[in-house]
Amino acid sequence: MPIADLRNHAYEPTEWEDRVVDQVSGEVLVEGTPVNEVNLNNIESALLLAHLDIGSLAGCMAALVRSLLSELDKYKRQRFIQGQATITGSGGEYFVDSEPFVTVSLPTDALAQLNAPNYDVLITPISASDWGAIGELIVYDKAQNGFKVKMTGSAESVTFIWTIINPSIR
């Protein structure tokens, strides 16, 4: 049977019977199912049909898995993002007119934070011109594509790692 015809083909199993011969008289008691072209082609078409169905199912499952992995990656990139930034301060002056800040933009491969400003930002200083003069690092103006961090101290510069943790993304 050609492959194109298999899609509309419903497999009907063959009821196989053994050939039974009387041992004494040699008379055939049950003819048995013949092993012939029709019966063998029925088996072949069933195997091919099952093979095509399994292949189609495997293709669908692979597409579904790729889709789910893509969604999981998207959520991961929204729930947890890290980067590094530096605030350059007032040069060690104690009295300043404004607090130095830096605007942090999310990386281009990061997805927008859909529930802005309701996400958390963890700030971890990794270097400073004067560790004792950092003051506080305060996150503010949180938006979908970034946020600002200001320094309340008088250090000339502070470099920090920022981490967005957004547990409410589902």
Short mmCIF file of C-alpha atoms in Angstrom, two decimals:
data_model
loop_
_atom_site.label_atom_id
_atom_site.label_comp_id
_atom_site.label_asym_id
_atom_site.label_seq_id
_atom_site.Cartn_x
_atom_site.Cartn_y
_atom_site.Cartn_z
CA MET A 1 0.00 0.00 0.00
CA PRO A 2 1.46 3.42 -0.91
CA ILE A 3 2.34 5.74 1.98
CA ALA A 4 -0.20 8.35 0.83
CA ASP A 5 -2.98 5.79 1.26
CA LEU A 6 -1.91 4.92 4.82
CA ARG A 7 -3.42 8.07 6.36
CA ASN A 8 -6.94 6.85 5.55
CA HIS A 9 -6.17 3.24 6.33
CA ALA A 10 -7.56 1.66 9.48
CA TYR A 11 -5.54 -1.35 10.45
CA GLU A 12 -7.55 -4.51 10.89
CA PRO A 13 -5.55 -7.24 12.64
CA THR A 14 -5.50 -10.70 11.14
CA GLU A 15 -6.77 -13.54 13.33
CA TRP A 16 -4.01 -16.04 12.79
CA GLU A 17 -4.81 -19.74 13.07
CA ASP A 18 -2.42 -22.64 13.05
CA ARG A 19 -2.79 -25.31 10.44
CA VAL A 20 -3.88 -28.48 12.21
CA VAL A 21 -3.26 -31.87 10.63
CA ASP A 22 -4.39 -35.20 12.05
CA GLN A 23 -1.19 -37.09 12.87
CA VAL A 24 -2.65 -40.47 12.03
CA SER A 25 -4.68 -39.86 8.90
CA GLY A 26 -2.85 -36.80 7.58
CA GLU A 27 -6.20 -35.09 7.10
CA VAL A 28 -6.21 -31.26 7.47
CA LEU A 29 -8.51 -30.46 10.38
CA VAL A 30 -8.00 -26.66 10.38
CA GLU A 31 -6.80 -24.96 7.23
CA GLY A 32 -4.98 -22.20 9.16
CA THR A 33 -4.30 -18.67 8.07
CA PRO A 34 -2.32 -18.57 4.85
CA VAL A 35 1.03 -16.80 4.82
CA ASN A 36 0.48 -14.91 1.60
CA GLU A 37 0.90 -11.51 -0.03
CA VAL A 38 -2.33 -10.05 1.39
CA ASN A 39 -1.64 -11.02 4.99
CA LEU A 40 2.05 -10.05 4.87
CA ASN A 41 1.25 -6.68 3.24
CA ASN A 42 -1.32 -6.07 5.97
CA ILE A 43 1.44 -6.53 8.55
CA GLU A 44 3.81 -4.29 6.58
CA SER A 45 1.25 -1.48 6.25
CA ALA A 46 0.45 -1.68 9.99
CA LEU A 47 4.15 -1.42 10.86
CA LEU A 48 4.61 1.53 8.50
CA LEU A 49 1.50 3.25 9.86
CA ALA A 50 2.72 2.78 13.46
CA HIS A 51 6.14 4.07 12.44
CA LEU A 52 4.61 7.21 10.90
CA ASP A 53 2.38 7.77 13.95
CA ILE A 54 5.33 7.42 16.32
CA GLY A 55 7.38 9.82 14.18
CA SER A 56 4.56 12.37 14.14
CA LEU A 57 4.10 12.03 17.88
CA ALA A 58 7.84 12.42 18.50
CA GLY A 59 7.89 15.57 16.33
CA CYS A 60 4.95 17.06 18.24
CA MET A 61 6.54 16.22 21.59
CA ALA A 62 9.85 17.76 20.54
CA ALA A 63 8.06 20.97 19.50
CA LEU A 64 6.18 21.05 22.80
CA VAL A 65 9.37 20.54 24.82
CA ARG A 66 11.12 23.34 22.87
CA SER A 67 8.17 25.63 23.54
CA LEU A 68 8.16 24.82 27.27
CA LEU A 69 11.93 25.31 27.56
CA SER A 70 11.60 28.66 25.82
CA GLU A 71 8.90 29.74 28.28
CA LEU A 72 10.99 28.57 31.25
CA ASP A 73 13.99 30.48 29.93
CA LYS A 74 11.85 33.59 29.52
CA TYR A 75 10.60 33.36 33.10
CA LYS A 76 14.11 32.71 34.38
CA ARG A 77 15.37 35.81 32.58
CA GLN A 78 12.58 37.84 34.20
CA ARG A 79 12.92 36.41 37.69
CA PHE A 80 16.69 36.64 38.14
CA ILE A 81 18.98 39.15 36.39
CA GLN A 82 22.45 40.31 37.40
CA GLY A 83 24.83 43.04 36.32
CA GLN A 84 27.47 45.45 37.53
CA ALA A 85 27.52 49.25 37.79
CA THR A 86 29.68 52.04 39.24
CA ILE A 87 28.65 55.26 40.96
CA THR A 88 31.15 58.07 40.68
CA GLY A 89 30.83 60.36 43.67
CA SER A 90 31.78 63.91 44.55
CA GLY A 91 35.47 63.27 44.91
CA GLY A 92 35.63 62.81 48.66
CA GLU A 93 33.82 66.03 49.58
CA TYR A 94 31.68 65.58 52.65
CA PHE A 95 29.10 68.25 51.87
CA VAL A 96 27.52 67.97 48.43
CA ASP A 97 24.45 69.47 46.77
CA SER A 98 23.06 66.14 45.59
CA GLU A 99 23.70 62.47 46.12
CA PRO A 100 25.58 60.76 43.30
CA PHE A 101 23.60 58.11 41.44
CA VAL A 102 23.76 55.82 38.47
CA THR A 103 20.98 54.73 36.11
CA VAL A 104 21.09 50.97 35.57
CA SER A 105 19.53 49.72 32.34
CA LEU A 106 18.63 46.06 32.02
CA PRO A 107 20.76 44.10 29.54
CA THR A 108 19.39 43.91 26.00
CA ASP A 109 18.75 40.16 26.33
CA ALA A 110 16.74 40.63 29.54
CA LEU A 111 12.96 40.81 29.39
CA ALA A 112 11.05 43.75 30.79
CA GLN A 113 9.99 43.47 34.41
CA LEU A 114 6.23 43.18 33.96
CA ASN A 115 5.34 43.95 37.55
CA ALA A 116 7.52 47.06 37.96
CA PRO A 117 8.16 48.51 40.51
CA ASN A 118 7.29 45.41 42.57
CA TYR A 119 10.58 43.57 42.18
CA ASP A 120 13.56 43.40 44.53
CA VAL A 121 17.08 44.60 43.80
CA LEU A 122 19.95 43.31 45.91
CA ILE A 123 23.05 45.55 45.89
CA THR A 124 26.47 44.09 46.78
CA PRO A 125 29.45 46.49 46.76
CA ILE A 126 32.58 44.85 45.31
CA SER A 127 35.01 47.78 45.33
CA ALA A 128 35.16 51.35 46.62
CA SER A 129 37.64 54.20 46.77
CA ASP A 130 36.93 54.36 50.52
CA TRP A 131 34.90 51.53 52.05
CA GLY A 132 34.07 53.60 55.11
CA ALA A 133 32.67 56.48 53.05
CA ILE A 134 30.10 54.59 50.95
CA GLY A 135 27.15 55.38 53.19
CA GLU A 136 24.06 53.61 51.85
CA LEU A 137 23.33 52.41 48.34
CA ILE A 138 19.62 53.03 47.76
CA VAL A 139 17.60 51.64 44.86
CA TYR A 140 14.81 53.87 43.55
CA ASP A 141 12.81 54.70 40.39
CA LYS A 142 12.33 51.04 39.49
CA ALA A 143 10.86 50.62 36.00
CA GLN A 144 10.34 47.79 33.53
CA ASN A 145 13.69 48.41 31.85
CA GLY A 146 15.92 49.52 34.72
CA PHE A 147 16.32 51.45 37.97
CA LYS A 148 18.54 54.00 39.71
CA VAL A 149 20.95 53.57 42.62
CA LYS A 150 22.16 56.48 44.75
CA MET A 151 25.01 56.65 47.23
CA THR A 152 24.55 58.64 50.45
CA GLY A 153 28.26 58.66 51.37
CA SER A 154 31.25 60.65 50.18
CA ALA A 155 33.34 57.95 48.46
CA GLU A 156 34.80 58.91 45.09
CA SER A 157 33.45 55.73 43.49
CA VAL A 158 31.69 52.50 44.35
CA THR A 159 31.31 49.49 42.07
CA PHE A 160 28.57 47.04 42.89
CA ILE A 161 26.83 43.95 41.60
CA TRP A 162 23.08 44.32 41.30
CA THR A 163 20.69 41.38 41.30
CA ILE A 164 17.02 41.61 40.37
CA ILE A 165 14.95 39.00 42.12
CA ASN A 166 11.39 38.90 40.87
CA PRO A 167 9.62 35.96 42.54
CA SER A 168 6.12 37.03 41.49
CA ILE A 169 6.78 36.26 37.79
CA ARG A 170 4.99 33.02 36.94
#
